[in-house]
PDB file of C-alpha atoms and ligand atoms in Angstrom:
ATOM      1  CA  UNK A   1     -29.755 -92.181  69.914  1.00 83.00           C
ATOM      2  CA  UNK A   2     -26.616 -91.191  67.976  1.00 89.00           C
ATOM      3  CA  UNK A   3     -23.368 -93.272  68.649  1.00 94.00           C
ATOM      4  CA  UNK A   4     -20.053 -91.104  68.981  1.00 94.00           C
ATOM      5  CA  UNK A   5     -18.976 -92.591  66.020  1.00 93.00           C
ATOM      6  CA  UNK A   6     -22.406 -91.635  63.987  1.00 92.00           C
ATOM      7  CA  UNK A   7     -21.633 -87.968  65.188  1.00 93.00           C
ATOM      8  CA  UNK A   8     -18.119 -87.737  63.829  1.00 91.00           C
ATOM      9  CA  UNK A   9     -19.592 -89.246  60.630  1.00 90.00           C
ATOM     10  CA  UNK A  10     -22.409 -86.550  60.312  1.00 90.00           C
ATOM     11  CA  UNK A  11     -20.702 -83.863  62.049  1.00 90.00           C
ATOM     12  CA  UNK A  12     -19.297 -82.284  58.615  1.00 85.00           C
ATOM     13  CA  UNK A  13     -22.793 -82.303  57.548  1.00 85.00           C
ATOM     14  CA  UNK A  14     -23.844 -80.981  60.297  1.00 88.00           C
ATOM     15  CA  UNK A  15     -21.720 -77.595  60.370  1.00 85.00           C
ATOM     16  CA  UNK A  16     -22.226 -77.548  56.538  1.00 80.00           C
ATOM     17  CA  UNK A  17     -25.313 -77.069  57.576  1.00 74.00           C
ATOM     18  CA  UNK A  18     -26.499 -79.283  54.315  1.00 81.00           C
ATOM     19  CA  UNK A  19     -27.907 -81.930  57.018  1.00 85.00           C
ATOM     20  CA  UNK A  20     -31.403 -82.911  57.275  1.00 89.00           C
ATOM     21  CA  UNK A  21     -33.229 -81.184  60.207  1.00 91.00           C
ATOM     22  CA  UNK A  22     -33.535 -84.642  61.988  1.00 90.00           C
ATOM     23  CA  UNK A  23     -29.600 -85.096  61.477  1.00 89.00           C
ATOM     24  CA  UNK A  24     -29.645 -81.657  63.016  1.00 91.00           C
ATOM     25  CA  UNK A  25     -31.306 -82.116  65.912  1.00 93.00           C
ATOM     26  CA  UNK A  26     -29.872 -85.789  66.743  1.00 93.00           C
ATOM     27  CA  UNK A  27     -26.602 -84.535  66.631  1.00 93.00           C
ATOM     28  CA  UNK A  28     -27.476 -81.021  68.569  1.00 93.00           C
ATOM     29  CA  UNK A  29     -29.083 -83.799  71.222  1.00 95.00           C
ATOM     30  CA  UNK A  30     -25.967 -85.841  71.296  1.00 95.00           C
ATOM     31  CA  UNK A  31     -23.217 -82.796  71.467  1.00 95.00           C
ATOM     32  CA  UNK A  32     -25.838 -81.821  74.595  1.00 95.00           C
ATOM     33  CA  UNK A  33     -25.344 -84.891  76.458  1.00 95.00           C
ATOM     34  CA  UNK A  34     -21.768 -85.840  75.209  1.00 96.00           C
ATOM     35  CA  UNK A  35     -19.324 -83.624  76.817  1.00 95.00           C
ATOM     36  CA  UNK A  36     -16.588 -85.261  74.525  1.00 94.00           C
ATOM     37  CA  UNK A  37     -18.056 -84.998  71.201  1.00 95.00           C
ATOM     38  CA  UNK A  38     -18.688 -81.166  72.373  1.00 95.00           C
ATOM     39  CA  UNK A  39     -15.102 -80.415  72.869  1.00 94.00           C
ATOM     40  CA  UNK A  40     -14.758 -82.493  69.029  1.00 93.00           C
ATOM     41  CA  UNK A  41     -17.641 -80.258  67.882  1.00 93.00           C
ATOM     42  CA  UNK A  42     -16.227 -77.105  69.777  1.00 93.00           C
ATOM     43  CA  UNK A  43     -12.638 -77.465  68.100  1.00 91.00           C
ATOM     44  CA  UNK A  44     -13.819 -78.000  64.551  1.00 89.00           C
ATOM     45  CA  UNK A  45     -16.133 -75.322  64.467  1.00 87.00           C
ATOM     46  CA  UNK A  46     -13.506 -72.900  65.245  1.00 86.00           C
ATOM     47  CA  UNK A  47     -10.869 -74.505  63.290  1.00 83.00           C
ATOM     48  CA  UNK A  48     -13.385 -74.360  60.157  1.00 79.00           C
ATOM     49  CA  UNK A  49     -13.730 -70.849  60.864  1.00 77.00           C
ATOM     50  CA  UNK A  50     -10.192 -70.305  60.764  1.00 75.00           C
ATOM     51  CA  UNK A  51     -10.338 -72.091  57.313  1.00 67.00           C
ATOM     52  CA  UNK A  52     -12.991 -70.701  55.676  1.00 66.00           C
ATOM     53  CA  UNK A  53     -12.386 -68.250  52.991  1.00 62.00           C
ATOM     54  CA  UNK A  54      -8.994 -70.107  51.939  1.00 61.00           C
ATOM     55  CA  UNK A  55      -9.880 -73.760  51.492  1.00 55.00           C
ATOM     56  CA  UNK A  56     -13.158 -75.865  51.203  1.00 56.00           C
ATOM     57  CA  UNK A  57     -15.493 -76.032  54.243  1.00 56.00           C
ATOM     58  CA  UNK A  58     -14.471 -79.587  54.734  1.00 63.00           C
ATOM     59  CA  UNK A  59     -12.755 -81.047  57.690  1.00 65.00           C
ATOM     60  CA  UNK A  60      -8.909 -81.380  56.963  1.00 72.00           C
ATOM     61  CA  UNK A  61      -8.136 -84.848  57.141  1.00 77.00           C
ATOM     62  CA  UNK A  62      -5.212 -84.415  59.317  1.00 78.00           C
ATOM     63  CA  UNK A  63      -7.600 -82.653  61.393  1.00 78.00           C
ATOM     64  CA  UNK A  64     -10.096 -85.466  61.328  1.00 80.00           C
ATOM     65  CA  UNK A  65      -7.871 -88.223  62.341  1.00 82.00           C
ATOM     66  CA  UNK A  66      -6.674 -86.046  65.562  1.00 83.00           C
ATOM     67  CA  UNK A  67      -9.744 -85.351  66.519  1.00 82.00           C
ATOM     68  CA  UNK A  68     -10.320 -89.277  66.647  1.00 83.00           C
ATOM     69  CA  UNK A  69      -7.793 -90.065  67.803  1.00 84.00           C
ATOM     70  CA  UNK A  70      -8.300 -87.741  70.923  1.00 83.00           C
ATOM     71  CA  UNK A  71     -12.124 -89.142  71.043  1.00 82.00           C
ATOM     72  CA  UNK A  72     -10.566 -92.651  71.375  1.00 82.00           C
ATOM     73  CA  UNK A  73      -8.498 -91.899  73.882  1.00 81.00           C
ATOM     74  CA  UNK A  74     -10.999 -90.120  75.965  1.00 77.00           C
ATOM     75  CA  UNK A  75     -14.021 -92.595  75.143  1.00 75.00           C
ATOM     76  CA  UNK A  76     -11.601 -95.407  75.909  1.00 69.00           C
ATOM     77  CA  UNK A  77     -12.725 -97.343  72.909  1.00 61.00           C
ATOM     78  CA  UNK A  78     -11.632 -97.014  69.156  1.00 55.00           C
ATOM     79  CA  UNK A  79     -14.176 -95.304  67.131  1.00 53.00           C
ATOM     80  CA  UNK A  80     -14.188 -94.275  63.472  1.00 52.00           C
TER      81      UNK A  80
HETATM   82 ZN1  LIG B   1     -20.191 -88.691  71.873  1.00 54.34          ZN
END
């Protein structure tokens, strides 16, 4: 079972779609049953769509530690 903190850590992967298939599907399971890490997922899908086509499909970094940041709050535990 993926940790919150293993899903930010693959989640790049994971909507560069370069991830293996059991990455894949252990995150897919974990944004299922983690409403939090959904909302993180949500976000930075659309925010890399917004992106795309100007600068590298990665994850700003700004971006990155926000989204954190909100996770922590939320989870009420540092992560990353
Ligand atoms: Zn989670």
């Amino acid at each position: 079972m993926l940790t919150c903190k293993d899903f930010l850590g693959w989640l790049n992967d994971y909507l560069d779609e370069t991830a293996d298939e059991e990455v894949k599907a252990q995150v897919k399971e974990h944004i299922t049953n983690c409403v939090n890490c959904w909302v993180v997922y949500d976000t930075t899908k659309k925010t890399l769509q917004v992106y795309k086509g100007m600068e590298p499909k990665e994850v700003p970094e700004a971006l990155r530690a926000k989204l954190l940041e909100a996770l922590s709050k939320k989870c009420g535990k540092a992560v990353g």
